[in-house]
Short mmCIF file of C-alpha atoms in Angstrom, two decimals:
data_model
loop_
_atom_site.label_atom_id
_atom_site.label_comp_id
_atom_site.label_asym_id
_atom_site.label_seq_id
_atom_site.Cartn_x
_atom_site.Cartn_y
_atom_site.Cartn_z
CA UNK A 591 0.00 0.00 0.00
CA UNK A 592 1.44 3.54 -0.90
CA UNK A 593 2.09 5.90 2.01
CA UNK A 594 -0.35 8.32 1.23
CA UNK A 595 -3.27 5.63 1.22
CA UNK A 596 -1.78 4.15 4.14
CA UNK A 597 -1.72 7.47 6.07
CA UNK A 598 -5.72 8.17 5.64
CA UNK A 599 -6.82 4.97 6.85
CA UNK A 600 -4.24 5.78 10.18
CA UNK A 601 -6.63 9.18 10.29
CA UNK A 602 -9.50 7.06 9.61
CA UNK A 603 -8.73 4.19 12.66
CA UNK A 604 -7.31 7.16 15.12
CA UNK A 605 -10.97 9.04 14.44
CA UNK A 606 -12.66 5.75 15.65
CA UNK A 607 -10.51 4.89 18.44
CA UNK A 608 -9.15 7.99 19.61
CA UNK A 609 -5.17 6.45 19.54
CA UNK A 610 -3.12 4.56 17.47
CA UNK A 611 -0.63 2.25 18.50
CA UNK A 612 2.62 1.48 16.63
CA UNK A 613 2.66 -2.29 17.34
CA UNK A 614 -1.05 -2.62 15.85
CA UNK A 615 -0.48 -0.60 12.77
CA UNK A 616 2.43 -2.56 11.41
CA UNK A 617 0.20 -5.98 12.18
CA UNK A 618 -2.78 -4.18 10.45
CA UNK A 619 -0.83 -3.18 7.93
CA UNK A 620 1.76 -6.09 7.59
CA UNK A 621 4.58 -3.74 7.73
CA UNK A 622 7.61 -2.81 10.05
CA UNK A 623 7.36 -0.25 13.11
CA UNK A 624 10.10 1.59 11.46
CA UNK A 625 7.46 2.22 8.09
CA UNK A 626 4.52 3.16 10.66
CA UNK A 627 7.02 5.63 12.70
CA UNK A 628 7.44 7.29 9.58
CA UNK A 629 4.38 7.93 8.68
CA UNK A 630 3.11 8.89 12.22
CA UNK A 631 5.63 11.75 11.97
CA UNK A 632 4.41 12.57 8.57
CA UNK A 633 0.93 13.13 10.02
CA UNK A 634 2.34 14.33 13.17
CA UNK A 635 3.72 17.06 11.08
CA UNK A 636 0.84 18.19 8.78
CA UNK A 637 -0.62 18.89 12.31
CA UNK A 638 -3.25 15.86 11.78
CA UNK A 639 -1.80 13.81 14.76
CA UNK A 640 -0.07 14.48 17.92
CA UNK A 641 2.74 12.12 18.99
CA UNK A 642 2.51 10.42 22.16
CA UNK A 643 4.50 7.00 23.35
CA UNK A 644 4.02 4.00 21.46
CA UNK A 645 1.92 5.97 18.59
CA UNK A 646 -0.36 8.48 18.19
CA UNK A 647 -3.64 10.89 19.01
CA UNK A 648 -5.66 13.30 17.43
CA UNK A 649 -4.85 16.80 18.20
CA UNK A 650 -5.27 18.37 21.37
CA UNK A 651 -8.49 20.40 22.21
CA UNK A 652 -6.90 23.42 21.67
CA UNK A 653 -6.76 23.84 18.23
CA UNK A 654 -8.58 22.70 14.91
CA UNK A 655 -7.32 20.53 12.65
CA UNK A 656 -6.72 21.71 9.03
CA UNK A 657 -9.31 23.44 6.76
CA UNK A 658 -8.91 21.64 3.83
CA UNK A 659 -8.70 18.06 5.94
CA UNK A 660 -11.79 18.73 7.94
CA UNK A 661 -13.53 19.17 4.49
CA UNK A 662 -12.38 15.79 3.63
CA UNK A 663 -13.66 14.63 7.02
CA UNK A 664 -17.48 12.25 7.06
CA UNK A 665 -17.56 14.52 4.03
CA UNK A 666 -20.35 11.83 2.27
CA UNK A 667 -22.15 12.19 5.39
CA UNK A 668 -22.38 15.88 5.52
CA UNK A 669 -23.65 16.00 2.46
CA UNK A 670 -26.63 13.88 3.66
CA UNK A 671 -27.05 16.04 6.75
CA UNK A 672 -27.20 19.08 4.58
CA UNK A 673 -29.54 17.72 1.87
CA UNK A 674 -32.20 16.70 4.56
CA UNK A 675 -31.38 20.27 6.66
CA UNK A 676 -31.94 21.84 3.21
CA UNK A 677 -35.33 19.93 2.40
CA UNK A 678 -36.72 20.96 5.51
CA UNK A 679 -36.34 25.18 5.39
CA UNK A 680 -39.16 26.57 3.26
CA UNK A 681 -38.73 28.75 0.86
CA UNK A 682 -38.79 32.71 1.61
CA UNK A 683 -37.26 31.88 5.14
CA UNK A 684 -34.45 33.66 6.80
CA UNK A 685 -31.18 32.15 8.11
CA UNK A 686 -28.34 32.64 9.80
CA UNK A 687 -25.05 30.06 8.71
CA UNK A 688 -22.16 29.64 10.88
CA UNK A 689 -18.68 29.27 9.80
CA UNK A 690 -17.93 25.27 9.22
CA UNK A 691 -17.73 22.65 6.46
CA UNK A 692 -21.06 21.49 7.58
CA UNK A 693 -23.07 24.78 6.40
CA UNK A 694 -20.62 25.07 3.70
CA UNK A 695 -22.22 21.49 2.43
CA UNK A 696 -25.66 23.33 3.43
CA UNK A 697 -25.44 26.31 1.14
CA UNK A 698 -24.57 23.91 -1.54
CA UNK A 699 -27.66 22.01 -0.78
CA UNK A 700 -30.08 25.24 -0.42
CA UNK A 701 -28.99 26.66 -4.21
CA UNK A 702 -32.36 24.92 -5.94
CA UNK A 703 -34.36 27.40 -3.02
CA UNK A 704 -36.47 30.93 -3.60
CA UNK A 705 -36.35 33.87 -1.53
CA UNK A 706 -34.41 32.89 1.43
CA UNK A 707 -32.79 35.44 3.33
CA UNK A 708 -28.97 34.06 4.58
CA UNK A 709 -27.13 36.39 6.54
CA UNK A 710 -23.26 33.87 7.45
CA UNK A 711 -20.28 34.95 8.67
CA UNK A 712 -18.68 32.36 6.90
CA UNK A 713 -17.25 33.60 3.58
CA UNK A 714 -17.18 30.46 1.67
CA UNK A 715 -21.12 29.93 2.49
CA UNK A 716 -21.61 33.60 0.62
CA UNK A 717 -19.21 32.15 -2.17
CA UNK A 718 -21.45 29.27 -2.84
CA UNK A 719 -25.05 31.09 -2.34
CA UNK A 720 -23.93 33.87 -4.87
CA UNK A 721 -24.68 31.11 -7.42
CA UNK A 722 -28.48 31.50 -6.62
CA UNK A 723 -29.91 34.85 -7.96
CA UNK A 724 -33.21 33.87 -6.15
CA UNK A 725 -31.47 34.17 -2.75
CA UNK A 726 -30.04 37.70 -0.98
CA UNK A 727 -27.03 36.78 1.03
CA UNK A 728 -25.74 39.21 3.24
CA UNK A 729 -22.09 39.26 4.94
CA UNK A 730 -21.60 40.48 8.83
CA UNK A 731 -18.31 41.57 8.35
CA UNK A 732 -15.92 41.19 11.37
CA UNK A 733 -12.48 39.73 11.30
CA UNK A 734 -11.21 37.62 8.51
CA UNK A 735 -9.55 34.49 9.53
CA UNK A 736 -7.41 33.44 6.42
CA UNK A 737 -7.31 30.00 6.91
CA UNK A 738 -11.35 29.28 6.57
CA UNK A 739 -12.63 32.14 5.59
CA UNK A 740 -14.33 32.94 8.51
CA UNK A 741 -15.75 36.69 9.92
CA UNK A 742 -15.31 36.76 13.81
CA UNK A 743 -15.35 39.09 16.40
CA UNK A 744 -17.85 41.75 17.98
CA UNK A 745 -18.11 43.69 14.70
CA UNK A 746 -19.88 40.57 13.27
CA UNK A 747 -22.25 40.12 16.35
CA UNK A 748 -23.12 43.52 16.55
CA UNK A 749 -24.46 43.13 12.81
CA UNK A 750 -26.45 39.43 13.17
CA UNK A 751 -27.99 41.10 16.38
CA UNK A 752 -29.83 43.46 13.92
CA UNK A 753 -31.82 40.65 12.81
CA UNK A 754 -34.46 38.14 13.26
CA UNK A 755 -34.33 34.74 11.89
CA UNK A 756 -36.57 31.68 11.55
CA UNK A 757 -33.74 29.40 11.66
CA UNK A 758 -30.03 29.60 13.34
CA UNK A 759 -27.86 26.93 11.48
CA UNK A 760 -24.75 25.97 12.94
CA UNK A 761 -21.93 23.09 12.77
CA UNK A 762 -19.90 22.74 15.80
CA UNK A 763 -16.03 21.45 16.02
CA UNK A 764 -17.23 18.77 19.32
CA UNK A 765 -20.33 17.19 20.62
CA UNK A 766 -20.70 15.91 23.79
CA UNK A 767 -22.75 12.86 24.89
CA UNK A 768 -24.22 15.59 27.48
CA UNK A 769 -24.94 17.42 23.95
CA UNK A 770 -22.89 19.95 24.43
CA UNK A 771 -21.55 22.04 21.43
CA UNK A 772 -18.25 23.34 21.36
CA UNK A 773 -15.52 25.07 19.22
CA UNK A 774 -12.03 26.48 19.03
CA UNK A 775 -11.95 29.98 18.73
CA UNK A 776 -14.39 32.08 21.33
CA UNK A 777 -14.71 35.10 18.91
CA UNK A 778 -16.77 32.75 16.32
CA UNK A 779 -18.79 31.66 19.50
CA UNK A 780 -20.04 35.06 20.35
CA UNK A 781 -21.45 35.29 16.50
CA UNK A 782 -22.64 31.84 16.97
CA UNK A 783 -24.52 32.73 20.28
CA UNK A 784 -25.79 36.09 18.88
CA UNK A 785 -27.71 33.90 16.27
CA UNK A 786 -29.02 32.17 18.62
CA UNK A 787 -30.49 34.66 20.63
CA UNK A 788 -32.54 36.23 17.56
CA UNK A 789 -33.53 33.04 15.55
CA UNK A 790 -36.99 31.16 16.54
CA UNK A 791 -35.46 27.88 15.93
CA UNK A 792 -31.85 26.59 15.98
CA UNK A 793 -30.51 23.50 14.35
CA UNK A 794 -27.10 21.93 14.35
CA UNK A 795 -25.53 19.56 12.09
CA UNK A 796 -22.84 17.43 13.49
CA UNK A 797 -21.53 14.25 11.65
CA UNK A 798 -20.29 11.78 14.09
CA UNK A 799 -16.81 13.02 13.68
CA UNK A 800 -17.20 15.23 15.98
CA UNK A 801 -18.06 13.02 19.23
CA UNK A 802 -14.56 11.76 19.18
CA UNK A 803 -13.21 15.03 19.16
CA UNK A 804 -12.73 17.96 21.91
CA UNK A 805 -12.57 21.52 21.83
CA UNK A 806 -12.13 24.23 24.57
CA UNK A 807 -15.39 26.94 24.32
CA UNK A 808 -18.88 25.79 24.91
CA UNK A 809 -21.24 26.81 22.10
CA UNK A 810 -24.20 26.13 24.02
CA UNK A 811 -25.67 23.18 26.27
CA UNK A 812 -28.89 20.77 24.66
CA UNK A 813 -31.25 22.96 25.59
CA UNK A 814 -30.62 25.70 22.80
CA UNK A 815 -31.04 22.92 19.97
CA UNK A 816 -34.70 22.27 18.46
CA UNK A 817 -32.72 20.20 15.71
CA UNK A 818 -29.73 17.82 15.64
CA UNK A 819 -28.86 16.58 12.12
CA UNK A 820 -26.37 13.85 12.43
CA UNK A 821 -25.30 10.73 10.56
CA UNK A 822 -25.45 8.24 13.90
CA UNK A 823 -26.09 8.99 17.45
CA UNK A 824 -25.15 7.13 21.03
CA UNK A 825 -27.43 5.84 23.43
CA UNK A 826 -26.62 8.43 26.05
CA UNK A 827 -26.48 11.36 23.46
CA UNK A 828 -29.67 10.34 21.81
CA UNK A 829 -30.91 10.27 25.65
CA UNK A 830 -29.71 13.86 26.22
CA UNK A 831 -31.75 14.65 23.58
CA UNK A 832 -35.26 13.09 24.06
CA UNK A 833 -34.57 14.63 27.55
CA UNK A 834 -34.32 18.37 26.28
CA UNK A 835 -36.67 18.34 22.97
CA UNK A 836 -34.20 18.38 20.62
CA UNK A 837 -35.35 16.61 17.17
CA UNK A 838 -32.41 14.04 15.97
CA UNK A 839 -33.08 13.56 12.35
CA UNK A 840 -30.73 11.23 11.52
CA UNK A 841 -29.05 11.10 8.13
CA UNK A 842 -27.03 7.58 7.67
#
């Protein structure tokens, strides 16, 4: 097997189990300790693993993995998640999309739709919506984070808190089996929140990607969620859920 193939299924086991051991890739594998250290440090370098004794972990919960990998991520999935999201806003309604590959697989989903209303802070959402003429898209402004084109900051919550929405759409970076939301950066939270606060209904789409991962700044607990979209759910989660209202429509 060539390296490169080699190295996404190591991302694909360590997403599923948390940690990778050296002494079980090579067997998995059928190849020597010294192939498997190398390409631990490969990943370990890109920033897509951290290296601990005897192998590997995904990254600490202080700081997102790369853009253009957590596109790559359950992408099939969030495709799914968007479609049904996408089927189930009306026509003529108004949104707010958060910053995330998640919505970005939403606005690609909500191009065939008339007269919404989508106010993101998320520039790559406003990319992909400019494509439909029958749908106003307005920016919030705030400050441009290069590396996913994300508008943060109290400049960009000061604008969303102009509005009202009928729907708050957000993707999250962790979910908790307490379904809890969280994220990296607390200056996209604030945005997030100020959605929140002037939308009638709020629905998150996390792919299960994101139970096995952790991240520093609570979003918001299960009781701010009408919706969960999600490609599979846990016992406890699903639970959590039930327990607080919160819809799982669940896109396998």
């Amino acid at each position: 097997m060539h390296s490169s193939f080699r190295e996404h299924d190591i991302l694909e086991i360590a997403r599923t189990q948390g940690k990778v051991t050296v002494d079980a890739l090579a067997l998995h594998f059928d190849v020597t300790v010294q192939t498997i250290r190398r390409d631990l440090t490969q990943l370990a370098n890109a920033g897509l693993l951290e290296r601990v004794h005897g192998g590997a972990m995904l990254p600490s919960g202080v700081r997102n993995i790369a853009y253009e990998e957590r596109r790559r991520v359950n992408a099939e999935a969030k495709d799914a998640m968007a479609a049904a999201a996408a089927k189930d806003i009306p026509n003529g309604s108004s949104l707010f999309v958060n910053i995330g590959t998640s919505t970005e697989a939403l606005a690609q989903a909500l191009l065939g739709h008339d007269g919404l209303l989508v106010v993101t802070n998320n520039l790559n959402v406003a990319r992909i919506l400019s494509g439909n003429e029958r749908c106003e898209v307005l920016l919030t402004g705030g400050r441009p984070r290069p590396e996913d084109g994300g508008l943060v900051g109290q400049v960009a919550a000061q604008m969303v808190n102009g509005f009202a929405f009928d729907y708050a759409i957000l993707g999250c970076s962790a979910l908790t089996e307490t379904a809890e939301a969280f994220d990296f950066d607390i200056d996209e939270i604030t945005v997030s929140q100020a959605a929140m606060s002037r939308a009638n209904a709020v629905w998150l789409l996390a792919d299960q990607s994101k139970y096995q991962r952790h991240a520093p700044v609570l979003i918001a607990g299960p009781e701010a969620f009408d919706r969960l979209y999600t490609d599979a759910i846990s016992e406890p989660l699903a639970a959590q859920c039930a327990l607080n209202d919160t819809k799982v429509c669940l896109c396998p």
